[in-house]
Amino acid sequence: MSVWDDLDLLLDSPSSLTVASSARGTVKDKANFKVEEDVSALRKAIEGIGTTEKTLVEVLTQRSNAQRQLIAQAYEKKTGRKLVDDLEGDTHGDFEDLLVALVTPPALFDCREVINAIKGAGTTECTLTEIFSSRSNRQIKALSEAYLAETGKAMIHDLKSEVSGEYGEALLILAEGKRDESTNVDTAKAKAEAKALYEAGEKKWGTDEQKFIDILCHRSVPQLRQTLVEYKNISKKTLQESIESEMSGNLETLLVAVVKCVKNAPAYLAERLFKSMKVSFAKWLTESTYCLVAPCPFCAQQTVVLITAGVERNVGPLFYAQHWLKCVNWP
């Protein structure tokens, strides 16, 4: 059974959309952390003849995000140079992207990915979908603040000019970061809304996408989890299956991502990670680097164990995920 179909433990499971970001991860604050020693090691690795990649990996992947920010501050104070600039000057390609991501605050990293997704001709919807379906209200608020500081403009304003239709409407609701955060569950309401979703999709000719958008983009995670259970009781299909059969295009992709993140956000990111490693080389060059690099700074702090478990359970062979985690020296 796919992790997406198993609703048995859903109601009692914590969610990374509601649990504090550092509460469930494997990358904790390093014990006996000595920032000056790390700065010295990084300086030696970067300033010597040739860059010692092993040292960069060992230091930057085995410290928490908060500790990496302290390292970056101490590095600049000691050398007069920004650590990110030295990493960009001494490393190359995807390895450079990964190291730069690791020393970038998560909100700023997301901010720059949103900027890259909407600038120029065309919009990279897959990046926007992944970010806004998988981030909590707190993370989206931090992202919005980083975007304003980086560009001088409101993120919502820029998004409005780049996305349209029902996909754009749903994305903008998520990008406001105002999902209900109540932990209370109204079972009667869940049953009523499950019925409303069934009647808006499976039961009628054509689909009332507005009903799906309103419920999936506004309700709290615990409430939606109860609704998913009630929906399957009514339809005998999961809500994800109904969306996949009733909708298409970017809206389908976004709403399926929302449902998956409500169920298990780490498993959703694990699936994205796995698929990014299976694409053709040509596609890898155009869009998959984000999928491989992005989960590292965002999820190493909070959900690496759950991502690994999600890959193993959801997509079968763990080889691809294990190989990637080994390459970046994730614990």
PDB file of N, CA and C in Angstrom, residues 14 53 60 88 95 99 103 167 173 186 198 217 219 329:
ATOM      1  N   PRO A  14       1.806  13.423  13.859  1.00  0.00           N
ATOM      2  CA  PRO A  14       2.153  14.846  13.786  1.00  0.00           C
ATOM      3  C   PRO A  14       2.461  15.248  12.357  1.00  0.00           C
ATOM      4  N   GLU A  53      37.276  19.710  -0.469  1.00  0.00           N
ATOM      5  CA  GLU A  53      35.828  19.516  -0.453  1.00  0.00           C
ATOM      6  C   GLU A  53      35.367  18.701   0.748  1.00  0.00           C
ATOM      7  N   LEU A  60      29.819  21.664   7.033  1.00  0.00           N
ATOM      8  CA  LEU A  60      28.544  22.306   6.717  1.00  0.00           C
ATOM      9  C   LEU A  60      27.348  21.373   6.779  1.00  0.00           C
ATOM     10  N   GLU A  88      31.254  30.276  -3.493  1.00  0.00           N
ATOM     11  CA  GLU A  88      30.935  30.453  -4.910  1.00  0.00           C
ATOM     12  C   GLU A  88      32.200  30.590  -5.744  1.00  0.00           C
ATOM     13  N   PHE A  95      27.596  21.114  -6.723  1.00  0.00           N
ATOM     14  CA  PHE A  95      28.234  21.099  -5.408  1.00  0.00           C
ATOM     15  C   PHE A  95      28.244  22.510  -4.828  1.00  0.00           C
ATOM     16  N   LEU A  99      26.314  23.771  -1.333  1.00  0.00           N
ATOM     17  CA  LEU A  99      26.998  24.427  -0.214  1.00  0.00           C
ATOM     18  C   LEU A  99      26.434  25.820   0.040  1.00  0.00           C
ATOM     19  N   VAL A 103      24.409  27.336   3.629  1.00  0.00           N
ATOM     20  CA  VAL A 103      24.753  28.496   4.460  1.00  0.00           C
ATOM     21  C   VAL A 103      23.773  29.653   4.259  1.00  0.00           C
ATOM     22  N   TYR A 167      -5.452  27.721 -10.866  1.00  0.00           N
ATOM     23  CA  TYR A 167      -4.156  27.412 -10.255  1.00  0.00           C
ATOM     24  C   TYR A 167      -3.622  28.638  -9.527  1.00  0.00           C
ATOM     25  N   ILE A 173      -3.752  31.864  -2.421  1.00  0.00           N
ATOM     26  CA  ILE A 173      -4.303  31.605  -1.084  1.00  0.00           C
ATOM     27  C   ILE A 173      -3.230  30.984  -0.200  1.00  0.00           C
ATOM     28  N   ASP A 186     -13.503  19.222  13.963  1.00  0.00           N
ATOM     29  CA  ASP A 186     -14.962  19.161  13.950  1.00  0.00           C
ATOM     30  C   ASP A 186     -15.358  18.020  13.017  1.00  0.00           C
ATOM     31  N   TYR A 198     -17.243  15.414  -2.595  1.00  0.00           N
ATOM     32  CA  TYR A 198     -17.714  14.287  -3.414  1.00  0.00           C
ATOM     33  C   TYR A 198     -18.741  14.770  -4.430  1.00  0.00           C
ATOM     34  N   CYS A 217      -7.309  24.696   0.683  1.00  0.00           N
ATOM     35  CA  CYS A 217      -6.333  25.770   0.901  1.00  0.00           C
ATOM     36  C   CYS A 217      -6.577  26.583   2.174  1.00  0.00           C
ATOM     37  N   ARG A 219      -8.493  25.068   5.273  1.00  0.00           N
ATOM     38  CA  ARG A 219      -8.721  24.312   6.499  1.00  0.00           C
ATOM     39  C   ARG A 219      -7.407  23.909   7.157  1.00  0.00           C
ATOM     40  N   ASN A 329      26.474  13.532   2.377  1.00  0.00           N
ATOM     41  CA  ASN A 329      26.893  13.206   3.741  1.00  0.00           C
ATOM     42  C   ASN A 329      25.828  13.536   4.773  1.00  0.00           C
TER      43      ASN A 329
END
